[in-house]
Tab-separated table of C-alpha atoms in Angstrom:
chain	number	residue	atom	x	y	z
A	1	MET	CA	-34.840	-61.277	58.111
A	2	VAL	CA	-33.576	-64.686	55.638
A	3	LYS	CA	-37.024	-65.687	54.411
A	4	LYS	CA	-38.335	-62.094	53.568
A	5	SER	CA	-35.090	-62.163	51.180
A	6	LYS	CA	-35.606	-65.800	49.787
A	7	SER	CA	-39.290	-64.809	48.797
A	8	ARG	CA	-37.633	-62.144	46.623
A	9	ILE	CA	-35.753	-64.003	44.823
A	10	SER	CA	-37.690	-66.493	44.448
A	11	GLN	CA	-40.225	-63.701	43.243
A	12	LYS	CA	-37.910	-62.245	40.985
A	13	LYS	CA	-37.043	-65.328	39.149
A	14	LYS	CA	-40.704	-66.275	38.601
A	15	THR	CA	-40.701	-62.284	36.344
A	16	GLN	CA	-37.347	-63.367	34.937
A	17	SER	CA	-38.874	-66.566	33.949
A	18	LYS	CA	-42.603	-65.209	32.592
A	19	LYS	CA	-40.576	-62.424	30.500
A	20	ILE	CA	-39.049	-65.048	28.803
A	21	ILE	CA	-42.016	-66.799	28.151
A	22	LYS	CA	-43.739	-64.138	26.742
A	23	LYS	CA	-40.710	-63.438	24.765
A	24	VAL	CA	-40.489	-67.313	22.752
A	25	LYS	CA	-44.190	-66.513	22.960
A	26	ALA	CA	-44.304	-64.092	20.875
A	27	ALA	CA	-40.928	-65.280	18.895
A	28	ILE	CA	-43.346	-67.860	17.384
A	29	ALA	CA	-46.044	-65.709	17.035
A	30	ASN	CA	-44.532	-63.231	14.922
A	31	PRO	CA	-40.591	-63.602	14.181
A	32	THR	CA	-40.592	-61.164	11.413
A	33	LYS	CA	-40.964	-58.441	13.772
A	34	ILE	CA	-38.391	-60.132	16.576
A	35	LYS	CA	-35.977	-59.626	13.466
A	36	ALA	CA	-37.128	-55.760	12.408
A	37	LYS	CA	-36.268	-54.932	16.224
A	38	GLU	CA	-32.818	-56.996	16.475
A	39	LYS	CA	-32.175	-54.733	12.796
A	40	LYS	CA	-32.981	-51.468	14.294
A	41	LYS	CA	-31.392	-51.731	17.385
A	42	VAL	CA	-27.830	-52.648	15.198
A	43	GLU	CA	-28.865	-49.622	13.196
A	44	LYS	CA	-28.646	-47.605	16.041
A	45	LYS	CA	-25.573	-49.037	17.481
A	46	LEU	CA	-23.694	-48.306	13.950
A	47	PRO	CA	-21.815	-44.697	13.986
A	48	ALA	CA	-23.256	-41.924	11.663
A	49	LYS	CA	-20.127	-42.171	9.952
A	50	LYS	CA	-20.622	-46.214	9.135
A	51	VAL	CA	-24.143	-45.420	7.993
A	52	ALA	CA	-23.096	-42.653	5.539
A	53	LYS	CA	-20.964	-44.974	3.567
A	54	VAL	CA	-23.040	-47.904	3.805
A	55	LYS	CA	-25.455	-45.300	1.747
A	56	GLU	CA	-22.719	-43.984	0.016
A	57	LYS	CA	-21.360	-47.412	-1.227
A	58	LYS	CA	-25.139	-48.717	-1.841
A	59	GLU	CA	-25.317	-45.667	-4.099
A	60	GLU	CA	-21.947	-46.136	-6.361
A	61	ILE	CA	-23.751	-49.890	-6.667
A	62	GLN	CA	-27.017	-48.710	-7.714
A	63	LYS	CA	-25.065	-45.561	-10.755
A	64	THR	CA	-23.130	-48.809	-11.791
A	65	LEU	CA	-26.170	-51.026	-12.703
A	66	TYR	CA	-28.116	-48.387	-14.544
A	67	MET	CA	-25.038	-47.137	-16.936
A	68	LEU	CA	-25.331	-46.664	-19.799
A	69	THR	CA	-22.334	-48.265	-23.051
A	70	ALA	CA	-20.785	-46.205	-25.886
A	71	GLU	CA	-23.489	-48.164	-27.989
A	72	GLU	CA	-26.135	-48.006	-25.942
A	73	MET	CA	-25.157	-43.764	-25.537
A	74	LYS	CA	-24.963	-43.739	-29.382
A	75	GLN	CA	-28.190	-45.291	-30.066
A	76	ILE	CA	-29.512	-43.028	-27.727
A	77	ASN	CA	-28.452	-39.730	-29.627
A	78	GLU	CA	-29.413	-41.430	-32.603
A	79	LEU	CA	-32.814	-41.556	-31.921
A	80	LEU	CA	-32.971	-37.896	-30.553
A	81	THR	CA	-31.861	-36.444	-33.857
A	82	ARG	CA	-34.969	-37.894	-35.704
A	83	PRO	CA	-37.762	-34.714	-35.571
A	84	ILE	CA	-40.839	-37.173	-34.482
A	85	VAL	CA	-39.064	-38.658	-31.729
A	86	ARG	CA	-37.981	-34.496	-30.513
A	87	GLN	CA	-41.226	-33.044	-31.061
A	88	THR	CA	-43.387	-36.096	-29.190
A	89	LEU	CA	-40.869	-36.206	-26.228
A	90	ILE	CA	-41.169	-32.446	-25.641
A	91	ASP	CA	-44.989	-32.938	-25.967
A	92	VAL	CA	-45.039	-35.376	-23.262
A	93	GLY	CA	-41.630	-34.184	-20.899
A	94	GLY	CA	-41.858	-30.184	-21.622
A	95	GLU	CA	-38.623	-28.435	-23.147
A	96	ASN	CA	-35.916	-29.707	-20.778
A	97	ALA	CA	-37.168	-33.543	-21.559
A	98	LEU	CA	-34.310	-33.809	-24.563
A	99	ALA	CA	-31.950	-32.476	-22.362
A	100	ILE	CA	-32.302	-35.002	-19.292
A	101	ILE	CA	-32.253	-37.848	-21.853
A	102	ARG	CA	-28.987	-37.464	-23.483
A	103	ASN	CA	-27.840	-37.230	-19.908
A	104	PHE	CA	-28.671	-40.270	-18.578
A	105	ASP	CA	-25.220	-42.445	-18.559
A	106	ARG	CA	-25.857	-44.014	-15.486
A	107	ALA	CA	-28.826	-43.592	-12.834
A	108	LEU	CA	-28.455	-40.121	-10.874
A	109	SER	CA	-30.496	-37.970	-8.735
A	110	ASP	CA	-32.657	-35.152	-9.511
A	111	GLU	CA	-30.439	-32.434	-7.871
A	112	GLU	CA	-27.397	-34.158	-9.960
A	113	ILE	CA	-29.232	-33.882	-13.473
A	114	ALA	CA	-30.484	-30.339	-12.054
A	115	LYS	CA	-26.381	-29.364	-11.498
A	116	ARG	CA	-25.323	-30.713	-14.560
A	117	LEU	CA	-27.802	-29.323	-16.616
A	118	LYS	CA	-28.076	-25.856	-14.297
A	119	LEU	CA	-31.583	-26.228	-14.125
A	120	LYS	CA	-33.916	-25.853	-11.702
A	121	ILE	CA	-34.267	-28.436	-9.589
A	122	SER	CA	-38.511	-27.842	-9.544
A	123	ASP	CA	-38.330	-27.913	-13.521
A	124	VAL	CA	-36.292	-31.238	-13.226
A	125	ARG	CA	-38.396	-33.010	-11.219
A	126	ALA	CA	-41.915	-31.979	-13.128
A	127	THR	CA	-40.094	-33.417	-16.299
A	128	LEU	CA	-38.958	-36.396	-14.398
A	129	ASN	CA	-41.890	-37.144	-13.590
A	130	SER	CA	-43.848	-36.776	-16.697
A	131	LEU	CA	-41.220	-38.777	-18.412
A	132	HIS	CA	-42.220	-41.521	-15.828
A	133	SER	CA	-45.430	-41.263	-16.444
A	134	GLU	CA	-44.381	-42.922	-19.820
A	135	GLY	CA	-42.213	-45.785	-18.423
A	136	LEU	CA	-39.296	-43.821	-19.866
A	137	VAL	CA	-37.225	-42.860	-16.670
A	138	MET	CA	-37.332	-45.109	-13.589
A	139	TYR	CA	-36.401	-44.518	-9.999
A	140	ASP	CA	-34.966	-46.167	-6.748
A	141	ARG	CA	-35.674	-44.278	-3.668
A	142	TYR	CA	-34.193	-44.423	-0.540
A	143	LYS	CA	-34.489	-43.281	3.317
A	144	ASP	CA	-32.308	-41.371	5.407
A	145	ASN	CA	-33.151	-42.613	9.219
A	146	GLU	CA	-31.364	-39.547	10.453
A	147	THR	CA	-34.052	-36.743	8.471
A	148	GLY	CA	-36.478	-39.228	7.615
A	149	TRP	CA	-36.314	-37.860	4.202
A	150	TYR	CA	-36.152	-39.822	1.256
A	151	SER	CA	-34.366	-39.085	-1.960
A	152	TYR	CA	-34.532	-40.778	-5.408
A	153	SER	CA	-32.214	-42.362	-7.976
A	154	TRP	CA	-33.158	-42.293	-11.628
A	155	TRP	CA	-32.369	-44.269	-14.632
A	156	LEU	CA	-33.155	-44.284	-18.050
A	157	ASN	CA	-35.523	-47.490	-18.703
A	158	LYS	CA	-33.774	-47.874	-22.402
A	159	GLU	CA	-35.940	-51.327	-23.759
A	160	ARG	CA	-38.901	-48.865	-23.240
A	161	ILE	CA	-37.676	-45.917	-24.732
A	162	PHE	CA	-37.370	-47.464	-28.263
A	163	LYS	CA	-40.590	-49.340	-27.970
A	164	TRP	CA	-42.501	-46.133	-26.929
A	165	VAL	CA	-40.968	-44.113	-29.805
A	166	GLU	CA	-42.222	-47.119	-32.610
A	167	GLU	CA	-46.067	-47.109	-30.361
A	168	LYS	CA	-45.960	-42.993	-30.875
A	169	THR	CA	-44.460	-43.079	-34.452
A	170	LYS	CA	-47.122	-45.760	-35.534
A	171	LYS	CA	-50.209	-42.963	-34.494
A	172	PHE	CA	-48.185	-39.993	-36.384
A	173	SER	CA	-50.247	-41.139	-39.737
A	174	VAL	CA	-52.420	-38.404	-41.601
A	175	ALA	CA	-55.433	-39.666	-43.899
A	176	ALA	CA	-55.182	-38.657	-47.237
A	177	SER	CA	-56.979	-39.498	-50.009
A	178	SER	CA	-55.871	-41.616	-53.260
A	179	ASN	CA	-56.030	-38.639	-55.499
A	180	GLY	CA	-52.518	-36.801	-54.209
A	181	SER	CA	-54.161	-33.945	-52.269
A	182	GLU	CA	-52.284	-31.683	-50.970
A	183	HIS	CA	-50.977	-31.363	-48.018
A	184	TYR	CA	-49.215	-28.528	-45.641
A	185	VAL	CA	-47.047	-28.752	-42.232
A	186	CYS	CA	-44.878	-26.547	-40.075
A	187	PRO	CA	-41.885	-27.514	-40.294
A	188	PHE	CA	-40.371	-26.106	-37.232
A	189	CYS	CA	-43.359	-27.762	-35.333
A	190	GLY	CA	-42.950	-31.633	-37.389
A	191	VAL	CA	-46.038	-33.605	-38.019
A	192	SER	CA	-48.954	-33.041	-35.587
A	193	THR	CA	-49.057	-29.840	-37.547
A	194	ILE	CA	-50.249	-31.424	-41.039
A	195	VAL	CA	-53.066	-31.064	-42.855
A	196	ASP	CA	-54.927	-30.800	-45.820
A	197	PHE	CA	-55.599	-28.132	-48.219
A	198	SER	CA	-58.877	-27.052	-46.752
A	199	ASN	CA	-57.816	-26.834	-43.455
A	200	ALA	CA	-54.861	-24.889	-44.363
A	201	MET	CA	-56.598	-22.658	-45.692
A	202	ASP	CA	-59.079	-21.909	-42.418
A	203	LYS	CA	-55.844	-21.679	-40.493
A	204	ASN	CA	-54.788	-18.841	-42.974
A	205	PHE	CA	-52.279	-20.975	-43.756
A	206	ARG	CA	-50.549	-20.494	-40.073
A	207	CYS	CA	-49.228	-23.313	-37.567
A	208	ASP	CA	-51.241	-23.042	-34.561
A	209	ILE	CA	-48.275	-23.842	-32.624
A	210	CYS	CA	-46.157	-21.013	-33.597
A	211	GLY	CA	-48.208	-18.948	-36.233
A	212	LYS	CA	-44.822	-19.611	-38.524
A	213	PRO	CA	-46.697	-19.958	-42.460
A	214	LEU	CA	-47.374	-23.651	-43.417
A	215	GLU	CA	-45.502	-24.927	-45.977
A	216	TYR	CA	-46.580	-27.669	-48.774
A	217	LEU	CA	-45.390	-30.954	-47.952
A	218	ASP	CA	-42.952	-31.856	-50.803
A	219	GLU	CA	-41.041	-35.016	-51.589
A	220	GLU	CA	-37.655	-33.230	-49.907
A	221	LEU	CA	-40.271	-32.445	-47.358
A	222	MET	CA	-41.158	-35.506	-46.264
A	223	GLN	CA	-38.003	-37.019	-46.234
A	224	LYS	CA	-36.377	-33.819	-44.383
A	225	LEU	CA	-39.590	-34.445	-41.352
A	226	GLY	CA	-39.070	-38.419	-41.944
A	227	ILE	CA	-42.910	-38.985	-43.770
A	228	VAL	CA	-42.836	-41.618	-46.378
A	229	GLU	CA	-46.287	-41.510	-48.640
A	230	THR	CA	-48.350	-44.330	-50.092
A	231	LYS	CA	-51.249	-44.469	-52.221
A	232	THR	CA	-53.545	-44.283	-49.777
A	233	PHE	CA	-51.992	-42.213	-46.738
A	234	VAL	CA	-49.277	-40.158	-45.399
A	235	ARG	CA	-46.870	-42.406	-42.763
A	236	VAL	CA	-44.252	-41.184	-40.354
A	237	LEU	CA	-41.226	-43.562	-40.830
A	238	LYS	CA	-40.089	-46.130	-37.800
């Protein structure tokens, strides 16, 4: 009996030593994998309330990080008063684009934006995705370990938006002959509707977008739409 118990103890020791050697080899081969496993074990041990508090703190830091100053908000609002900018943003992101951009004083979730503006969350997400495709808004993604769902924190790319406006306004130029040919525009739909006299006649002097009458593009209307005229072309002001 003594011999059997001794042999069992020695067998257990051998098994334990083999396991230790195996773990050491695994750690040498892939140290990051071991760390990841250890991290998961720690996360599992943390109480749900503590995990929620950590997540909440991270979100608060994120909001502060992308917070806009009063001066930056003023610049954005001034930008959105320009007809060409307004129309271009609506063309890209839809009718909610202006309101959503105007509300970005900090990082916001799509749920927060929908609540602020009293919009459907599906409409908010559609607009955000369109604006993101132009690089005007960015997002950070977080995973809820309990549900497995992802939440998104969106923020305005303030550096990109000014550059984007400059790029887009340069494209809104209308060719015109040097002898001063007449041009017509829909004052409601903006510079994208500018046409010469011949095309205006073909359209029966009606806007293709809203169906309202086209108006003669005189100096007063040019100034209103943010347009300047040179000898060879009509150009939208930056």
